[in-house]
PDB file of N, CA and C in Angstrom:
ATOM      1  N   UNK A   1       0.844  -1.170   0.000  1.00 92.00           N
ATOM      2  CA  UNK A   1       0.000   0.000   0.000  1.00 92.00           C
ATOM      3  C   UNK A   1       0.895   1.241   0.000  1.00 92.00           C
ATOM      4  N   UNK A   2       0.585   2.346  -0.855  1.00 94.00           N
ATOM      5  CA  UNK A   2       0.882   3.301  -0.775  1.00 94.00           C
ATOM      6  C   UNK A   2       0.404   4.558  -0.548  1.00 94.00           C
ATOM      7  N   UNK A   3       0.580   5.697   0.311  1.00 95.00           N
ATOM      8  CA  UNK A   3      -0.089   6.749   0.582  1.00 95.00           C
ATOM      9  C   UNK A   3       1.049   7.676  -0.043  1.00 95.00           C
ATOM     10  N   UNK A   4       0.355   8.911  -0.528  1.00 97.00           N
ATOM     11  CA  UNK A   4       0.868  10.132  -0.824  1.00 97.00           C
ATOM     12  C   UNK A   4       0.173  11.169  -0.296  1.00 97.00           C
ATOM     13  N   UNK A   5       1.206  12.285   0.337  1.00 98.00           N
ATOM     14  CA  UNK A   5       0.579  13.301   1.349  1.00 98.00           C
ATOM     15  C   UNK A   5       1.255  14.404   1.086  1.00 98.00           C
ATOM     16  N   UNK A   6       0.442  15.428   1.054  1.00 98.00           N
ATOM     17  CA  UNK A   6       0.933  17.164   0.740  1.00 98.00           C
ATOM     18  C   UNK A   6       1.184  17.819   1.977  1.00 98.00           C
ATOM     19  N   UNK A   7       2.527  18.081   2.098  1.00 98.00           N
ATOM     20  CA  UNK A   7       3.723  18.669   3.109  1.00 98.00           C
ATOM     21  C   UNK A   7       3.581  20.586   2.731  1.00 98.00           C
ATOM     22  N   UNK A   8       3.839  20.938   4.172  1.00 98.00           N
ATOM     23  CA  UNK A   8       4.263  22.345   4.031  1.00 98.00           C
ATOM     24  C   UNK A   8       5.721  22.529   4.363  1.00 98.00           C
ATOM     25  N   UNK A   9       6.742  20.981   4.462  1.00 98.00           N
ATOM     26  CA  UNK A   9       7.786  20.815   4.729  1.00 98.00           C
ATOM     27  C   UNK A   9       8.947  21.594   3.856  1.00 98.00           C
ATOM     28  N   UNK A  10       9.961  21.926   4.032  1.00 97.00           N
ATOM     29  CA  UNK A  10      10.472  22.837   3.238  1.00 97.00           C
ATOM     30  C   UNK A  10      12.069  22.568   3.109  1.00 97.00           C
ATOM     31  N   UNK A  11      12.651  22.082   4.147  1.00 97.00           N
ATOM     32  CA  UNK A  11      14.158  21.695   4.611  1.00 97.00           C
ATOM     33  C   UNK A  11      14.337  20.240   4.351  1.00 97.00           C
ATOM     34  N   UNK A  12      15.348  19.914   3.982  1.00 97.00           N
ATOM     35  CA  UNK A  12      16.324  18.560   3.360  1.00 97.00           C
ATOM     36  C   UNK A  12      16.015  18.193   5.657  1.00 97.00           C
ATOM     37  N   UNK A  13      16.826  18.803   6.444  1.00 97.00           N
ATOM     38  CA  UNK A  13      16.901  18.682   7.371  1.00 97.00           C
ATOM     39  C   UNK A  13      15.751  17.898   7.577  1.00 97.00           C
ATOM     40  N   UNK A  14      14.327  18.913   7.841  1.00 97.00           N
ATOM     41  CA  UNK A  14      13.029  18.904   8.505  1.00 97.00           C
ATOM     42  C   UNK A  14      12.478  17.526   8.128  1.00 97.00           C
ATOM     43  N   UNK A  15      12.895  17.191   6.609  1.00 98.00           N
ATOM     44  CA  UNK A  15      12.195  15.682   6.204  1.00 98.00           C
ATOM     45  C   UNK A  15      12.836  14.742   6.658  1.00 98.00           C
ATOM     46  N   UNK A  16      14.534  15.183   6.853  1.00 98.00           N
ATOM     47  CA  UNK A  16      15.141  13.722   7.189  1.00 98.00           C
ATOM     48  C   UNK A  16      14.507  13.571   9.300  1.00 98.00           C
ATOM     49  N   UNK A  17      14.362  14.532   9.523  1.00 97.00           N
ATOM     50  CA  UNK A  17      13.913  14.247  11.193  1.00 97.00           C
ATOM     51  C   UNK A  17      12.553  13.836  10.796  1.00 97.00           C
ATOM     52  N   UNK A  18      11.566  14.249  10.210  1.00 97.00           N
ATOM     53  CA  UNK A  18      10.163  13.589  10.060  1.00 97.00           C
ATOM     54  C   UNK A  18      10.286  12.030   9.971  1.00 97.00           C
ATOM     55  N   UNK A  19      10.777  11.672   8.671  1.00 98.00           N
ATOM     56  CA  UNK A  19      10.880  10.460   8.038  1.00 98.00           C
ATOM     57  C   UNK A  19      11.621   9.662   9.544  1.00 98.00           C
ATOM     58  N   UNK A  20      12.902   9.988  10.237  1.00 97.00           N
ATOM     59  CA  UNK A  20      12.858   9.663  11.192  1.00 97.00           C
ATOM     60  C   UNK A  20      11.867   8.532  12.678  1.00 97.00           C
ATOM     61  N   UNK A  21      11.062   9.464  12.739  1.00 96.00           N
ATOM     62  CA  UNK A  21      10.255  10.169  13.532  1.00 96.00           C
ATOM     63  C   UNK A  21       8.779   8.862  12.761  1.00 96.00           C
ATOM     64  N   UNK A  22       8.498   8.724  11.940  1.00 96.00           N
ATOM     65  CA  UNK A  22       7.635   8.272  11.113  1.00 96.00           C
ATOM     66  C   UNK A  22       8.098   6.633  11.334  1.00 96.00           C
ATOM     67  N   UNK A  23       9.847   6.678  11.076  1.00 96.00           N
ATOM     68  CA  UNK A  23      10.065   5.109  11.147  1.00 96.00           C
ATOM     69  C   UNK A  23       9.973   4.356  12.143  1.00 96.00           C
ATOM     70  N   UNK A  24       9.925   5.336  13.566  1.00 95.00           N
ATOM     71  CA  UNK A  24       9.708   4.565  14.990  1.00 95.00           C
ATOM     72  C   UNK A  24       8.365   4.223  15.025  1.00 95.00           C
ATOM     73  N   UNK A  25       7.131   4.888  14.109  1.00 93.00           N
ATOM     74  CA  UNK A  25       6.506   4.223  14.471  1.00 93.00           C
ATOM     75  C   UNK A  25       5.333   3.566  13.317  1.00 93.00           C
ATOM     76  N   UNK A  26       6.527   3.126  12.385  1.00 93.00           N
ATOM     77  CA  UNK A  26       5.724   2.613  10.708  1.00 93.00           C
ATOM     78  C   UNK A  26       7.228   1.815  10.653  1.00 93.00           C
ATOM     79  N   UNK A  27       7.808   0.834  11.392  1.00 93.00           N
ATOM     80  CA  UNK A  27       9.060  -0.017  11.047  1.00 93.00           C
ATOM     81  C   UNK A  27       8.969  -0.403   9.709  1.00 93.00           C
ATOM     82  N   UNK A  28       9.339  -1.000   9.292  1.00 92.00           N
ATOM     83  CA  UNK A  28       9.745  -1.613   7.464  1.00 92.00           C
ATOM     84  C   UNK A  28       8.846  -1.186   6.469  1.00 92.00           C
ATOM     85  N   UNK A  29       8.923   0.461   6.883  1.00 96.00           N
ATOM     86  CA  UNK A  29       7.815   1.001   5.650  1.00 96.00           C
ATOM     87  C   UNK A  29       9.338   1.901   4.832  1.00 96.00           C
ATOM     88  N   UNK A  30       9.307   2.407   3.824  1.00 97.00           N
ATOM     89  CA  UNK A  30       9.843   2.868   2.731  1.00 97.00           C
ATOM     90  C   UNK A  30       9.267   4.565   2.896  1.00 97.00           C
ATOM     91  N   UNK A  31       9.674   5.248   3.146  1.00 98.00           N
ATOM     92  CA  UNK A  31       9.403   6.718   3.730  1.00 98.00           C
ATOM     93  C   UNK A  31      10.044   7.971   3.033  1.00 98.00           C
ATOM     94  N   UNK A  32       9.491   8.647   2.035  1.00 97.00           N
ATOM     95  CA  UNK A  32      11.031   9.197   1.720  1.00 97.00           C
ATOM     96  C   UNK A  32       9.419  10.713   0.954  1.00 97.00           C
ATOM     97  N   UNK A  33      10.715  11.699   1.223  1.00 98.00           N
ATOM     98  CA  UNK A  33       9.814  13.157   0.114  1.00 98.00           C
ATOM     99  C   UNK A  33      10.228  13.932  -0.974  1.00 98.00           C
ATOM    100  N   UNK A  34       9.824  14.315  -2.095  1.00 98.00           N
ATOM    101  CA  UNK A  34       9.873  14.825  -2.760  1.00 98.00           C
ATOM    102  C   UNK A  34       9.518  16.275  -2.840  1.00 98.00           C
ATOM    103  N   UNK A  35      10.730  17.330  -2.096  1.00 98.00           N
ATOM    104  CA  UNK A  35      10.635  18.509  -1.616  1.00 98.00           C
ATOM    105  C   UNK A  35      10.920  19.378  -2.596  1.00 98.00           C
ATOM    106  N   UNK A  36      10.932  18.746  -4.273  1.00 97.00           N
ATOM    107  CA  UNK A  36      11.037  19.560  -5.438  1.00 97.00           C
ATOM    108  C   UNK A  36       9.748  19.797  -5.872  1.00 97.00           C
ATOM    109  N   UNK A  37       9.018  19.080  -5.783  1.00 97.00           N
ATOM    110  CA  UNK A  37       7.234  18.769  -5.919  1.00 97.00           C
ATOM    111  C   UNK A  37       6.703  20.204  -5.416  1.00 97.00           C
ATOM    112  N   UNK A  38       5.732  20.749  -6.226  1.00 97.00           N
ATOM    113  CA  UNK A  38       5.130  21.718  -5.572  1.00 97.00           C
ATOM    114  C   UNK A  38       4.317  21.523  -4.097  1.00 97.00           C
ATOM    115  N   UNK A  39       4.134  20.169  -4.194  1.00 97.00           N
ATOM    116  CA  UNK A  39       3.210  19.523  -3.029  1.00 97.00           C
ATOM    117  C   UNK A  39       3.797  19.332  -1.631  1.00 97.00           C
ATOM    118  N   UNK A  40       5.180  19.236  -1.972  1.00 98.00           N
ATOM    119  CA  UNK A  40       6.282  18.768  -0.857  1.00 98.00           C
ATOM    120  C   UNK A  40       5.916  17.569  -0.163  1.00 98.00           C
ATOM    121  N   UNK A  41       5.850  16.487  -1.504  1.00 98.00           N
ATOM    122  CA  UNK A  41       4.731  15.253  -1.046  1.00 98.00           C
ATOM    123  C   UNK A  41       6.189  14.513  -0.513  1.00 98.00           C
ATOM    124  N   UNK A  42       4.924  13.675   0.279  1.00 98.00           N
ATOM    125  CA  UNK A  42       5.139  12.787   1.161  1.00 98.00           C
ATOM    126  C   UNK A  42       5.384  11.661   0.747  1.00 98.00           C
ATOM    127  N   UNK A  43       6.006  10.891   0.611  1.00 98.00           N
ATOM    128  CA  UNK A  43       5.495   8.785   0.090  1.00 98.00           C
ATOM    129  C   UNK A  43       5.844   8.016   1.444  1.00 98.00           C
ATOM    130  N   UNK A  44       5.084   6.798   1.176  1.00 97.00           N
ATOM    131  CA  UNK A  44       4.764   5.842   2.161  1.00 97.00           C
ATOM    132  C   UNK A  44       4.472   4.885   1.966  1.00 97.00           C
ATOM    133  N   UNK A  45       4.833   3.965   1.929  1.00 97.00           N
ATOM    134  CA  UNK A  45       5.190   2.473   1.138  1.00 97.00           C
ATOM    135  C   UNK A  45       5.180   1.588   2.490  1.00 97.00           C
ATOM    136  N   UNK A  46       3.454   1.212   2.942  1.00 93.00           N
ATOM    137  CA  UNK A  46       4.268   0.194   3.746  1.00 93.00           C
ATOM    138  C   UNK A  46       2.427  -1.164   4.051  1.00 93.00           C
ATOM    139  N   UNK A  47       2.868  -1.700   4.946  1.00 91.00           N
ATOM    140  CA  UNK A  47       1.626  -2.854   4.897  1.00 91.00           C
ATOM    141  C   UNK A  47       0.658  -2.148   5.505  1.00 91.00           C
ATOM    142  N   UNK A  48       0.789  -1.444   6.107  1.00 87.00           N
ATOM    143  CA  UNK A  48      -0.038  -0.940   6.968  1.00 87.00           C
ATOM    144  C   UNK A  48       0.107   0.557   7.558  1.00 87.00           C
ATOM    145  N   UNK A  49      -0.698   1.550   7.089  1.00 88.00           N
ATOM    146  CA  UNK A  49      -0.568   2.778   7.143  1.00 88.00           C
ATOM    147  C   UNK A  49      -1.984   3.699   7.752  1.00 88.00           C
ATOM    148  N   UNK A  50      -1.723   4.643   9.290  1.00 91.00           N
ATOM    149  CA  UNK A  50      -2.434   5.000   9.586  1.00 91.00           C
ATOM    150  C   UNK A  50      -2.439   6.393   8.888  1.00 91.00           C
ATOM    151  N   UNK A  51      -3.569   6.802   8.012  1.00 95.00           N
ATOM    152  CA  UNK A  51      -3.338   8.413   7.489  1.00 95.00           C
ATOM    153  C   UNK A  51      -3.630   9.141   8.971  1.00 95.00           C
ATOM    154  N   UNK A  52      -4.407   9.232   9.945  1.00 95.00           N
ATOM    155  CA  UNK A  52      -4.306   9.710  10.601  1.00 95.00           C
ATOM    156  C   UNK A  52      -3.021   9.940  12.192  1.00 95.00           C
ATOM    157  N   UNK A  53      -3.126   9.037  11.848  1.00 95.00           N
ATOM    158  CA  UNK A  53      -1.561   8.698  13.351  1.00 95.00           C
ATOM    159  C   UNK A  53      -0.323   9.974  12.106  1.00 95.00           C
ATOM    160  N   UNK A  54       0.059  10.048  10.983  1.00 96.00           N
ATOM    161  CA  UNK A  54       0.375  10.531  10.044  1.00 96.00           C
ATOM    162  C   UNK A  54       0.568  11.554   9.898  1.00 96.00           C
ATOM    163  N   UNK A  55      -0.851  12.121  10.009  1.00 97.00           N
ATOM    164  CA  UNK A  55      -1.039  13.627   9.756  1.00 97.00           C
ATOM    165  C   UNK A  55      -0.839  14.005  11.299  1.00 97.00           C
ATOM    166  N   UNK A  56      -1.531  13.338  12.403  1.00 96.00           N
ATOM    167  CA  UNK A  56      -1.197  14.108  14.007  1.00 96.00           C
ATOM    168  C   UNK A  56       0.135  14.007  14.051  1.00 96.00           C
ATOM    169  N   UNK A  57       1.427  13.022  13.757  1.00 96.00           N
ATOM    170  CA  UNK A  57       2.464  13.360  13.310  1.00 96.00           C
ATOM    171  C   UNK A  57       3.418  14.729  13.285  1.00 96.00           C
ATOM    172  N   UNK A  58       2.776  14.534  12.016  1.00 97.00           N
ATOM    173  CA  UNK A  58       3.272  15.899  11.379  1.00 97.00           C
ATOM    174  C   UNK A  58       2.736  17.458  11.931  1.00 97.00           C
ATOM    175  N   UNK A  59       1.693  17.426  11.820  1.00 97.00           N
ATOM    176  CA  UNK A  59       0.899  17.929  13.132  1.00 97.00           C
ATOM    177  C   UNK A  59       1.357  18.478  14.335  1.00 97.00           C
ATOM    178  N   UNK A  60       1.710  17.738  15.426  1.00 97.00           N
ATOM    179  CA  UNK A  60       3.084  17.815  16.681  1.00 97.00           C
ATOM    180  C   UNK A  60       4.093  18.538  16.338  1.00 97.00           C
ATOM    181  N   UNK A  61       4.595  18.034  15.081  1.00 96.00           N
ATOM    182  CA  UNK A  61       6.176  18.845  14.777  1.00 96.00           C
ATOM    183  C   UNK A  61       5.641  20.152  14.022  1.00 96.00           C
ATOM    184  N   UNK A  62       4.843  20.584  13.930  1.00 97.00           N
ATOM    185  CA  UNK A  62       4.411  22.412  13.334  1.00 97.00           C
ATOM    186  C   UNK A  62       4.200  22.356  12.365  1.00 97.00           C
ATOM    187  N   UNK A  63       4.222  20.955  11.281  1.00 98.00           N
ATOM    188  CA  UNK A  63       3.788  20.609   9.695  1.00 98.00           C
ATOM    189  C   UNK A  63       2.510  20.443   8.977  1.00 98.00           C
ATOM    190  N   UNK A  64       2.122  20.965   8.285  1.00 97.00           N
ATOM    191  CA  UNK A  64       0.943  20.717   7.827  1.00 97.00           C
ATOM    192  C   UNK A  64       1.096  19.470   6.971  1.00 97.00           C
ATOM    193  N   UNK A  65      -0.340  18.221   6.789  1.00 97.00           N
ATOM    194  CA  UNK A  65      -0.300  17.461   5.826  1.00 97.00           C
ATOM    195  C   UNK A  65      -1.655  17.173   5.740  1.00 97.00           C
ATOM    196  N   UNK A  66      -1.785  16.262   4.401  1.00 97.00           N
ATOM    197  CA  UNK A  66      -2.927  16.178   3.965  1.00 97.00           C
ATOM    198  C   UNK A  66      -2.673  15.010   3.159  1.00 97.00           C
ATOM    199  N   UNK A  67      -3.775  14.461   3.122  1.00 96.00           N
ATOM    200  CA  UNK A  67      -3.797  13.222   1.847  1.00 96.00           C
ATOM    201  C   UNK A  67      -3.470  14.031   0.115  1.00 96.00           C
ATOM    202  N   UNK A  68      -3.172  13.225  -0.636  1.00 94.00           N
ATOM    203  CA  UNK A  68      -3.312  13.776  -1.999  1.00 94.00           C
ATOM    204  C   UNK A  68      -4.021  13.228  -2.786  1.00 94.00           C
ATOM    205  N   UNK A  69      -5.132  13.722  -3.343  1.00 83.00           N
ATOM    206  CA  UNK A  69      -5.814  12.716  -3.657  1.00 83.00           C
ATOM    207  C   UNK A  69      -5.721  12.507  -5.308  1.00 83.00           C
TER     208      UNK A  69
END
């Protein structure tokens, strides 16, 4: 399964601490962003994906996100 999500993320930094942050609690998911994207999307590659645990996430750390639909 894959989710894609629209970031107000902006820093090489800010994604590598998200993605971080994401892997403690999504283990053997595939996590990575595309901060050239106007969307500053998100990807998420994994068996099992909460969009919401996700977005409160990002959320906590001062980020906006959203599904893409």
């Amino acid at each position: 399964m894959i989710e894609v999500f629209k970031t107000n993320v902006q820093e090489v930094d800010q994604s590598k601490m998200i993605v971080g942050k994401l892997l403690e609690h999504f283990p053997n998911s595939i996590i990575n962003f595309d901060l050239e994207d106007c969307d500053k999307i998100l990807r998420i590659h994994s068996s099992s994906i909460s969009n919401k645990k996700i977005i409160e996430l990002l959320d906590s750390y001062g980020f906006q996100c959203e599904v893409l639909l």
